[in-house]
């Protein structure tokens, strides 16, 4: 009875909250004011109205529908789409950090597909800031007029995002540079918007405990705070460049420190086209498959070997230049969001992929406890390799029809509360890896490359990350034997991986030959029948 009273109170509260925020949003939308506080209230009211609408829609549209039923599944998909459209409308209206939050959600790939597909459009939506305001930021930050620093400065930005825009300029010594300038007034706006998002996530959790989003807001807050620090971005850029100094396929723009501070970042200007520009590849003869392979290899090395990961690899941050050893190279931009993976996590994540390669279910479950996800570790093979934990298929083969059917039935029992529990349990490092993995999957699909190139690159880099060469430091007598054993295990796993790939390759050849032989037999049979008919007609 008491539980019924609590639920009733929460239901009434949510309806009152929805009504109040609706009137607030409509009232404030009638104002056109530049006042920062009033603008913050308007933005917060819109957010409150949109999120409350979504939660109420979920709670009451699904009421009474049996979990796992076809009707429940269809209704849930429709609610996902309605809610995604509400959030898209909110991001379009509020701009700034809300666009960034929408991009963050879309990139996760662990959210329902209705959200990722709807919010993906935010990646290309950015309205440039007035150049007068941009010029003022540069002059105030660098302490000099533009003419004292630059020979020329293009007032039209070459790229614009939700928190900054980039201009092409030429220094007085003739060097081409890209000048990234932060929009004015962002710090105050960030505090207001993030406070609103934190409040909304707590309110939703109180009203409806099965819908918990604090983990998402927490990760977004960390991400956006680091992205606003241009000094840290410059340091990240230099560290990443040092990590890939021997890799001629990777180019990272050089930083001009004498023209860089918290609000202005000046870098070497690197030419190139977006990594998903298929028309450019067709025109220049660059293989999109080779681009996909190079892209995955770079980020796999970041994850498994360096433990220093670029957290925002969307198309605008990765360019393809026509200069390089194989006719192209990758230019990695925007180093604001990086994650330093802990050494324990990096090694455990390598071990996880080691277990995923050979499908060691016991090891996977054990690592699940280490990562804090417990029983949900059984879904690691599904998330990363497209196989179930009891699968017998080769690494790149995916699931059999029987496995798909069984998994579909199993997933019907998964509720929103289970997903929230899983995401809350993940360590921050794991969350970053999942997000980057989702972005890479999307890019690979866009480039028309098979997902197996990602699986094989991850597997090989995971094994490399476990090899003695991946660790640094002095070698003592105690460590010598340990490294020797690790080396032997590394060689065994590499051989196993190569054998698995060779078997898959031979199976492909076998199927191809079977098909060709079958066609040959059919063709030969047709010719024999034709000869027989000719012989009969002649006689």
C-alpha angles and dihedrals in degrees: 000000000000091000089052090053092051092049091048091050091050091048092051091045092052092050092048091046091050092049094047095047091046091057091043093052093048093047096048093044088067090065124084104194135148091208106128095215094047090046089052091051091050092050092046092049091052091049093048092050095047097046094043089050090053095049094046089048091054095044100048103029090059095042112127096007114126113246112251095017121131090243090054092050094049093046091048092053091050091050091049090055094046091049093046089053091050091052091047090052089049092051092048091051099043098035118178115063092004090062087049090050091049090051089048092054093045091052095053095078087194091090121085112287091244089067098044094047094045097044095043088085088071091072091077099037114099128134112210119238120245109274092229089064091044092051090050091054092050095047094046093046099045097033094227138090116256092248090059092057107028135049087205135359123195109224091202110080119236089210135014128192136173096275106021145011134217127228130194114232141165120226121226089258090057100256118141115234140177113225115203112199126191117227114252121255096022098130094061092042091049093054092049096045096044091048089053092049092048091049092049093049091051092046092051091049091051095047096041113018093190090065108065121167104160090108090058095049091046093054092044091051092053091046097050094043091057092046092059092057104085092180090060090045090056091050091049089051093053093046092050090048090053091050090055099035091119094046111089091188091070127069123184118184117250117245122235099213096187088064098039131093139138094299104028127051119186118195141166110280111242121190123220147113128260114279091242096052098120093172089059091051092050091048095049099036094242112152112240088203091057090047090052091049093049091047094052092044091055095051094040088055090050092053104039104027110025098029087212109111134192102225102200112050098161119147095265091060097051122061130185114223124196089227116091148092094280098034095280145044136198119249110204114205138177105042096180096110112056131149123210102210114213114248091240091053093046092053094044091049089052088050089050091057090044087057092044090054094057093026094236098180094187092054091046092053090047092052088047088064090048090053090046098241098109114183093011089072087086087075095056092092090051094048097046109025106018093242130113119241091253095045121133096195127116116267097262099036100084123205130333118235089256092053091049091051093049092046091049090055091046094050092054088077092055111105134192089259091057092052091049091050091050094049093045091052095054116102113241091251091057092049091055092049091050092051093049091046090054092052091048092050090053092050092047090053091048090052090053093240123140117255090235090081088064093048094050094044091049091047094050094045091047089055090046089051089057094048120102090247090065092066126067134202138080119319115234128187089255092053095044096075091043091053091047091054091046090051092052091049090048091053091048092052093046090052091048091051092048091048091050090050092045091052090050090048092050090049089054090051091046092053091045093050091045091053092046092046090048091052090047092052091048091048092047090048091052091050092049091050090049091051091048091052091049091049092049093047091047092052 
